[in-house]
Amino acid sequence: SMTEHSMMALREEKMCTRVVPPTASAALEYMHKAYDKTKNVFNHNLHHFSALVHDLCDEVKVVLLQEPLYAEVKSPCYVFGDIHGNYADLAYFLDSIICFKDLHYTACNLLFLGDYVDRGHYGLEVVVLLMALKLSCPDQVTLLRGNHEDPLVNADIRHYGSTSFQVQCNTTFGYERGMDIWEKVNEYVFRNLPLAADIDSRIFCAHGGVPRYSGGADDRMKILRSPAFPRITSFSVFEDCEPSEREWIRVACDLCWSDPKEREFAHDMDEYGFARNCRGEGTICFGKKAVDTFLDHHGFEYIFRAHQEKSDGLRLSKSGRVITIFSSSDYEGHRNGAGMLFVTRSGELRLIIKKAA
């Protein structure tokens, strides 16, 4: 039988393997001290904050490059939708989930479905917190890419004005340092985020939806899992791309930009259940047939996605097989609630809703 001494040695060895990188510890401590929860404001030491962002980008890039662009996540798992710079809601949910303010003591995984920046005031702070968590516990934290994790989108001042990620970086640090940080976050971090994931090989997860299909052999999952899938700086629908990248960018675009079709009329839909999307040229909507085909062909039960504001942060559609998750309340003053989802170890889905203030 194992002696008490050897059991203690084993416990110590396990504890020693859980060393948090100093950059992650410093960033988590800094964010805790800099954030005034009662006023929802940050009191930054700009020199320290700037150094932390650069260090986090350097170290998180190394972690992300070791991981595939298709992630496999295990339950129990909390799933977050769009955050859009809403640090208060992110902190509220994480404070409720993380035991003893340390993810290492929390027996669950965290999956984020993208759109961390733009439209809210604290996109950079959201990204810093999530990078620190990812660096602290890379196996527990999965950050998917949303359509706003794209430099052509998060520099769109015409649409997002003072809440665009680029403007926020420049406002915080001044133009020169701000542009350096904006470029580095996009190139080192956003470019390398996975585009899709599954939970227990049962639930397909992406920011927007499923890639289009036009009959024949359904090799969509093979494409998503392919080690040849390139890490693309910008897959925006508005960008011209190299012919060799066109197929990859189309798949990435479908994953990050598509929506469920609200009202399905036969004349709108193609024979495989897809339709044009009003979001812009090249974007698609997917109907019930597209959902059923994808799930049945690839053995999934549900699709979890984000990308659209919902009144209580959650919405079920397409016979309950598509669940939209939106984790930012009072979005652009709309008085909506924020939602997230918990997948239990036994596979139950539990909805968590934070009502609008």
Short mmCIF file of C-alpha atoms in Angstrom, two decimals:
data_model
loop_
_atom_site.label_atom_id
_atom_site.label_comp_id
_atom_site.label_asym_id
_atom_site.label_seq_id
_atom_site.Cartn_x
_atom_site.Cartn_y
_atom_site.Cartn_z
CA SER A 1 0.00 0.00 0.00
CA MET A 2 1.07 3.56 -0.63
CA THR A 3 2.75 5.15 2.41
CA GLU A 4 1.64 8.49 3.74
CA HIS A 5 5.02 9.93 2.73
CA SER A 6 4.69 8.78 -0.90
CA MET A 7 1.10 10.08 -1.08
CA MET A 8 2.30 13.49 0.10
CA ALA A 9 5.13 13.40 -2.44
CA LEU A 10 2.61 12.57 -5.20
CA ARG A 11 0.35 15.42 -4.11
CA GLU A 12 3.30 17.82 -4.08
CA GLU A 13 4.35 16.66 -7.54
CA LYS A 14 0.83 17.28 -8.87
CA MET A 15 0.77 20.70 -7.24
CA CYS A 16 4.14 21.55 -8.76
CA THR A 17 2.86 20.82 -12.27
CA ARG A 18 0.28 23.57 -11.84
CA VAL A 19 2.67 26.47 -11.95
CA VAL A 20 1.00 29.51 -13.46
CA PRO A 21 3.29 31.46 -15.83
CA PRO A 22 4.42 34.69 -14.11
CA THR A 23 2.96 36.83 -16.91
CA ALA A 24 -0.50 35.28 -16.38
CA SER A 25 -0.30 35.77 -12.58
CA ALA A 26 0.86 39.38 -13.00
CA ALA A 27 -1.94 40.14 -15.48
CA LEU A 28 -4.67 38.60 -13.31
CA GLU A 29 -3.41 40.49 -10.26
CA TYR A 30 -3.14 43.74 -12.23
CA MET A 31 -6.70 43.45 -13.61
CA HIS A 32 -8.08 42.72 -10.16
CA LYS A 33 -6.41 45.82 -8.70
CA ALA A 34 -7.05 48.16 -11.64
CA TYR A 35 -10.79 47.44 -11.94
CA ASP A 36 -13.21 49.36 -9.73
CA LYS A 37 -16.23 47.07 -9.79
CA THR A 38 -18.58 49.53 -8.05
CA LYS A 39 -18.00 52.23 -10.68
CA ASN A 40 -17.19 49.87 -13.60
CA VAL A 41 -14.01 51.82 -14.42
CA PHE A 42 -10.32 50.98 -14.75
CA ASN A 43 -7.54 52.93 -13.10
CA HIS A 44 -4.61 52.02 -15.34
CA ASN A 45 -0.89 52.28 -14.87
CA LEU A 46 -0.34 52.66 -18.62
CA HIS A 47 3.33 51.69 -18.61
CA HIS A 48 2.63 48.49 -16.66
CA PHE A 49 -0.54 47.72 -18.62
CA SER A 50 1.22 48.18 -21.99
CA ALA A 51 4.08 45.87 -20.95
CA LEU A 52 1.59 43.21 -19.80
CA VAL A 53 -0.30 43.30 -23.11
CA HIS A 54 2.91 42.82 -25.09
CA ASP A 55 4.11 39.99 -22.84
CA LEU A 56 0.72 38.25 -22.93
CA CYS A 57 0.60 38.44 -26.74
CA ASP A 58 4.10 36.93 -27.00
CA GLU A 59 3.32 34.04 -24.67
CA VAL A 60 -0.26 33.32 -25.75
CA LYS A 61 0.87 33.16 -29.39
CA VAL A 62 3.24 30.29 -28.48
CA VAL A 63 0.37 28.41 -26.79
CA LEU A 64 -2.08 28.98 -29.67
CA LEU A 65 0.39 27.87 -32.34
CA GLN A 66 0.69 24.53 -30.56
CA GLU A 67 -3.08 24.01 -30.76
CA PRO A 68 -5.17 23.15 -33.83
CA LEU A 69 -7.76 25.50 -35.37
CA TYR A 70 -10.45 22.98 -34.42
CA ALA A 71 -10.73 22.47 -30.66
CA GLU A 72 -12.09 19.49 -28.75
CA VAL A 73 -13.61 20.41 -25.39
CA LYS A 74 -14.86 18.11 -22.64
CA SER A 75 -17.79 18.62 -20.26
CA PRO A 76 -18.46 19.90 -17.67
CA CYS A 77 -18.15 23.16 -19.55
CA TYR A 78 -19.42 26.73 -19.36
CA VAL A 79 -20.09 28.33 -22.75
CA PHE A 80 -20.03 32.11 -23.31
CA GLY A 81 -21.37 34.04 -26.29
CA ASP A 82 -20.52 37.58 -27.45
CA ILE A 83 -18.88 39.78 -24.81
CA HIS A 84 -18.17 42.90 -26.90
CA GLY A 85 -16.09 44.75 -24.34
CA ASN A 86 -18.58 44.25 -21.49
CA TYR A 87 -16.06 43.61 -18.73
CA ALA A 88 -18.65 43.93 -15.94
CA ASP A 89 -20.72 40.98 -17.19
CA LEU A 90 -17.65 38.85 -17.91
CA ALA A 91 -16.36 39.53 -14.38
CA TYR A 92 -19.81 38.78 -12.92
CA PHE A 93 -19.98 35.37 -14.61
CA LEU A 94 -16.35 34.43 -13.89
CA ASP A 95 -16.64 35.46 -10.22
CA SER A 96 -19.60 33.08 -9.95
CA ILE A 97 -17.80 30.20 -11.69
CA ILE A 98 -14.16 30.32 -10.59
CA CYS A 99 -13.49 28.81 -7.17
CA PHE A 100 -11.24 30.75 -4.78
CA LYS A 101 -10.45 33.19 -7.62
CA ASP A 102 -8.25 30.51 -9.22
CA LEU A 103 -9.27 28.51 -12.27
CA HIS A 104 -7.01 25.65 -11.17
CA TYR A 105 -9.49 24.90 -8.37
CA THR A 106 -12.44 24.95 -10.76
CA ALA A 107 -13.42 21.51 -12.06
CA CYS A 108 -14.82 22.61 -15.40
CA ASN A 109 -13.78 23.98 -18.78
CA LEU A 110 -14.56 27.41 -20.25
CA LEU A 111 -15.44 27.87 -23.92
CA PHE A 112 -15.84 31.35 -25.41
CA LEU A 113 -17.53 31.73 -28.81
CA GLY A 114 -15.82 34.95 -29.93
CA ASP A 115 -16.55 38.68 -30.35
CA TYR A 116 -14.53 39.99 -27.43
CA VAL A 117 -14.02 43.52 -28.77
CA ASP A 118 -15.95 46.45 -30.36
CA ARG A 119 -19.22 48.07 -29.31
CA GLY A 120 -18.35 47.98 -25.58
CA HIS A 121 -15.96 50.21 -23.65
CA TYR A 122 -13.49 47.59 -22.42
CA GLY A 123 -12.60 45.33 -25.34
CA LEU A 124 -8.88 45.49 -24.59
CA GLU A 125 -9.42 44.66 -20.91
CA VAL A 126 -11.67 41.72 -21.85
CA VAL A 127 -8.96 40.39 -24.18
CA VAL A 128 -6.26 40.84 -21.52
CA LEU A 129 -8.29 38.93 -18.92
CA LEU A 130 -9.07 36.11 -21.37
CA MET A 131 -5.44 35.90 -22.53
CA ALA A 132 -4.33 35.66 -18.89
CA LEU A 133 -6.83 32.86 -18.22
CA LYS A 134 -5.76 31.04 -21.39
CA LEU A 135 -2.09 31.31 -20.46
CA SER A 136 -2.84 30.27 -16.87
CA CYS A 137 -4.88 27.17 -17.81
CA PRO A 138 -4.46 26.43 -21.55
CA ASP A 139 -6.23 23.06 -21.34
CA GLN A 140 -9.25 24.50 -19.52
CA VAL A 141 -9.84 27.64 -21.60
CA THR A 142 -10.81 27.69 -25.29
CA LEU A 143 -11.19 31.02 -27.08
CA LEU A 144 -12.88 30.77 -30.49
CA ARG A 145 -12.59 33.49 -33.10
CA GLY A 146 -15.57 35.69 -33.91
CA ASN A 147 -16.09 37.99 -36.88
CA HIS A 148 -14.81 40.92 -34.78
CA GLU A 149 -11.46 39.22 -34.21
CA ASP A 150 -10.47 40.54 -37.62
CA PRO A 151 -8.47 43.76 -38.17
CA LEU A 152 -10.72 44.89 -41.01
CA VAL A 153 -13.71 44.72 -38.66
CA ASN A 154 -12.23 45.93 -35.38
CA ALA A 155 -10.74 49.00 -37.10
CA ASP A 156 -14.09 49.97 -38.63
CA ILE A 157 -14.43 53.39 -37.06
CA ARG A 158 -17.31 54.31 -39.37
CA HIS A 159 -19.48 51.61 -37.81
CA TYR A 160 -18.21 51.47 -34.23
CA GLY A 161 -16.80 54.95 -33.62
CA SER A 162 -15.20 55.36 -30.19
CA THR A 163 -16.05 51.75 -29.27
CA SER A 164 -14.00 50.21 -32.09
CA PHE A 165 -11.08 48.15 -30.79
CA GLN A 166 -8.54 50.21 -32.71
CA VAL A 167 -9.86 53.50 -31.32
CA GLN A 168 -9.89 52.05 -27.80
CA CYS A 169 -6.22 51.05 -28.10
CA ASN A 170 -5.30 54.51 -29.42
CA THR A 171 -7.37 56.32 -26.79
CA THR A 172 -5.78 54.28 -24.00
CA PHE A 173 -2.14 54.44 -25.07
CA GLY A 174 -1.87 57.26 -27.61
CA TYR A 175 -1.71 56.73 -31.37
CA GLU A 176 1.74 55.21 -31.82
CA ARG A 177 1.71 52.79 -28.87
CA GLY A 178 -1.98 52.12 -29.41
CA MET A 179 -1.49 51.08 -33.04
CA ASP A 180 1.39 48.79 -32.03
CA ILE A 181 -0.82 47.04 -29.50
CA TRP A 182 -3.84 46.85 -31.85
CA GLU A 183 -1.68 45.27 -34.57
CA LYS A 184 0.00 42.87 -32.16
CA VAL A 185 -3.25 41.58 -30.61
CA ASN A 186 -4.69 40.97 -34.09
CA GLU A 187 -1.59 39.32 -35.53
CA TYR A 188 -0.33 37.34 -32.54
CA VAL A 189 -3.63 36.36 -30.91
CA PHE A 190 -6.77 36.81 -33.03
CA ARG A 191 -5.12 35.33 -36.15
CA ASN A 192 -4.32 32.13 -34.24
CA LEU A 193 -7.61 31.53 -32.44
CA PRO A 194 -9.49 28.33 -33.35
CA LEU A 195 -12.47 28.75 -35.66
CA ALA A 196 -14.70 25.96 -34.33
CA ALA A 197 -14.92 23.35 -31.57
CA ASP A 198 -17.04 20.53 -30.29
CA ILE A 199 -18.03 19.51 -26.78
CA ASP A 200 -17.79 15.74 -26.17
CA SER A 201 -18.05 15.14 -29.96
CA ARG A 202 -21.75 15.90 -29.40
CA ILE A 203 -22.19 19.66 -29.66
CA PHE A 204 -20.75 21.66 -32.56
CA CYS A 205 -19.64 25.18 -31.61
CA ALA A 206 -18.75 28.19 -33.76
CA HIS A 207 -19.30 31.92 -33.56
CA GLY A 208 -21.82 32.16 -36.41
CA GLY A 209 -22.85 28.79 -37.79
CA VAL A 210 -22.05 25.89 -40.09
CA PRO A 211 -20.11 25.96 -43.38
CA ARG A 212 -22.19 25.80 -46.55
CA TYR A 213 -22.77 22.53 -48.39
CA SER A 214 -23.69 21.92 -52.02
CA GLY A 215 -24.22 18.18 -52.24
CA GLY A 216 -22.01 15.16 -52.75
CA ALA A 217 -19.48 13.92 -50.22
CA ASP A 218 -19.77 16.00 -47.05
CA ASP A 219 -16.15 16.74 -46.17
CA ARG A 220 -16.80 19.82 -44.04
CA MET A 221 -15.46 18.30 -40.82
CA LYS A 222 -12.42 16.97 -42.67
CA ILE A 223 -11.70 20.52 -43.86
CA LEU A 224 -12.17 21.96 -40.35
CA ARG A 225 -9.83 19.38 -38.83
CA SER A 226 -7.23 19.66 -41.58
CA PRO A 227 -3.75 20.62 -40.32
CA ALA A 228 -3.38 22.47 -43.64
CA PHE A 229 -6.08 25.00 -42.64
CA PRO A 230 -4.14 28.29 -42.74
CA ARG A 231 -4.02 30.88 -39.98
CA ILE A 232 -5.62 33.83 -41.73
CA THR A 233 -5.05 37.44 -40.65
CA SER A 234 -8.36 38.62 -42.09
CA PHE A 235 -11.18 36.53 -43.54
CA SER A 236 -13.54 39.46 -43.83
CA VAL A 237 -16.06 39.08 -46.63
CA PHE A 238 -14.98 42.46 -47.90
CA GLU A 239 -11.38 41.46 -48.55
CA ASP A 240 -9.96 40.20 -51.84
CA CYS A 241 -7.94 37.06 -51.24
CA GLU A 242 -5.50 34.79 -53.02
CA PRO A 243 -7.21 32.06 -55.10
CA SER A 244 -5.37 29.40 -53.07
CA GLU A 245 -6.90 30.79 -49.86
CA ARG A 246 -10.41 31.34 -51.20
CA GLU A 247 -11.85 27.99 -50.09
CA TRP A 248 -10.38 28.29 -46.59
CA ILE A 249 -11.59 31.88 -46.21
CA ARG A 250 -15.08 30.93 -47.36
CA VAL A 251 -15.29 28.22 -44.68
CA ALA A 252 -13.90 30.59 -42.02
CA CYS A 253 -16.35 33.26 -43.12
CA ASP A 254 -19.31 30.86 -42.89
CA LEU A 255 -18.24 29.81 -39.39
CA CYS A 256 -17.92 33.39 -38.14
CA TRP A 257 -20.56 35.36 -40.08
CA SER A 258 -23.58 33.12 -40.76
CA ASP A 259 -26.98 33.19 -39.02
CA PRO A 260 -30.02 30.93 -38.69
CA LYS A 261 -32.72 31.95 -41.20
CA GLU A 262 -35.53 33.55 -39.22
CA ARG A 263 -38.34 32.92 -41.70
CA GLU A 264 -37.83 30.23 -44.29
CA PHE A 265 -39.55 30.68 -47.64
CA ALA A 266 -38.96 28.15 -50.40
CA HIS A 267 -38.02 30.81 -52.96
CA ASP A 268 -35.26 32.14 -50.63
CA MET A 269 -33.57 28.84 -49.84
CA ASP A 270 -31.35 26.65 -52.01
CA GLU A 271 -31.98 22.89 -52.13
CA TYR A 272 -29.53 22.30 -49.26
CA GLY A 273 -31.18 24.75 -46.85
CA PHE A 274 -28.94 27.82 -47.26
CA ALA A 275 -29.83 31.39 -48.24
CA ARG A 276 -28.18 34.76 -48.74
CA ASN A 277 -27.59 36.86 -45.64
CA CYS A 278 -28.23 40.61 -45.39
CA ARG A 279 -24.96 41.05 -43.44
CA GLY A 280 -23.03 41.46 -46.67
CA GLU A 281 -21.90 39.93 -49.91
CA GLY A 282 -20.84 36.30 -49.56
CA THR A 283 -22.45 35.72 -46.15
CA ILE A 284 -25.10 33.05 -45.67
CA CYS A 285 -28.06 32.01 -43.56
CA PHE A 286 -28.80 28.39 -42.74
CA GLY A 287 -32.27 26.86 -42.44
CA LYS A 288 -33.64 23.76 -40.74
CA LYS A 289 -32.61 21.46 -43.59
CA ALA A 290 -29.02 22.74 -43.48
CA VAL A 291 -28.93 22.19 -39.71
CA ASP A 292 -30.43 18.69 -39.85
CA THR A 293 -28.07 17.64 -42.67
CA PHE A 294 -24.96 18.90 -40.86
CA LEU A 295 -25.89 17.34 -37.52
CA ASP A 296 -26.95 14.03 -39.04
CA HIS A 297 -23.92 13.72 -41.34
CA HIS A 298 -21.44 14.41 -38.56
CA GLY A 299 -23.11 12.87 -35.51
CA PHE A 300 -23.77 16.04 -33.53
CA GLU A 301 -26.92 16.74 -31.48
CA TYR A 302 -26.76 20.53 -31.18
CA ILE A 303 -25.13 23.64 -32.60
CA PHE A 304 -24.02 26.30 -30.11
CA ARG A 305 -23.36 29.70 -31.66
CA ALA A 306 -23.31 33.40 -30.72
CA HIS A 307 -23.24 36.39 -33.11
CA GLN A 308 -26.76 37.77 -32.45
CA GLU A 309 -28.18 39.73 -29.54
CA LYS A 310 -31.06 37.94 -27.79
CA SER A 311 -33.41 39.50 -25.23
CA ASP A 312 -32.41 37.16 -22.37
CA GLY A 313 -29.04 36.22 -23.79
CA LEU A 314 -30.26 32.85 -25.10
CA ARG A 315 -32.44 31.64 -27.96
CA LEU A 316 -33.39 28.18 -29.22
CA SER A 317 -34.20 27.75 -32.91
CA LYS A 318 -34.47 25.11 -35.67
CA SER A 319 -36.49 22.65 -33.55
CA GLY A 320 -34.31 23.39 -30.53
CA ARG A 321 -31.16 22.11 -32.24
CA VAL A 322 -29.50 25.54 -32.56
CA ILE A 323 -28.80 27.53 -29.39
CA THR A 324 -27.69 31.16 -29.69
CA ILE A 325 -25.74 32.50 -26.70
CA PHE A 326 -25.14 36.22 -26.07
CA SER A 327 -23.24 37.13 -22.90
CA SER A 328 -23.40 40.93 -22.83
CA SER A 329 -26.35 42.67 -21.15
CA ASP A 330 -27.66 46.15 -21.89
CA TYR A 331 -26.04 45.83 -25.30
CA GLU A 332 -25.92 49.27 -26.95
CA GLY A 333 -28.58 50.40 -24.47
CA HIS A 334 -31.09 47.71 -25.51
CA ARG A 335 -31.87 46.54 -21.94
CA ASN A 336 -31.30 42.90 -22.91
CA GLY A 337 -30.15 40.25 -20.45
CA ALA A 338 -26.93 38.24 -20.73
CA GLY A 339 -26.83 34.45 -20.98
CA MET A 340 -24.45 31.55 -20.82
CA LEU A 341 -24.80 27.80 -20.91
CA PHE A 342 -23.52 25.01 -18.69
CA VAL A 343 -23.05 21.52 -20.12
CA THR A 344 -22.95 19.08 -17.21
CA ARG A 345 -20.79 15.98 -17.07
CA SER A 346 -23.91 13.88 -17.73
CA GLY A 347 -24.75 15.98 -20.82
CA GLU A 348 -27.57 18.14 -19.45
CA LEU A 349 -27.81 21.69 -20.77
CA ARG A 350 -28.47 24.32 -18.12
CA LEU A 351 -29.27 27.89 -19.10
CA ILE A 352 -27.87 30.71 -16.95
CA ILE A 353 -29.37 34.19 -17.38
CA LYS A 354 -28.30 37.51 -15.91
CA LYS A 355 -31.24 39.87 -16.19
CA ALA A 356 -30.75 43.40 -17.46
CA ALA A 357 -29.98 45.85 -14.65
#
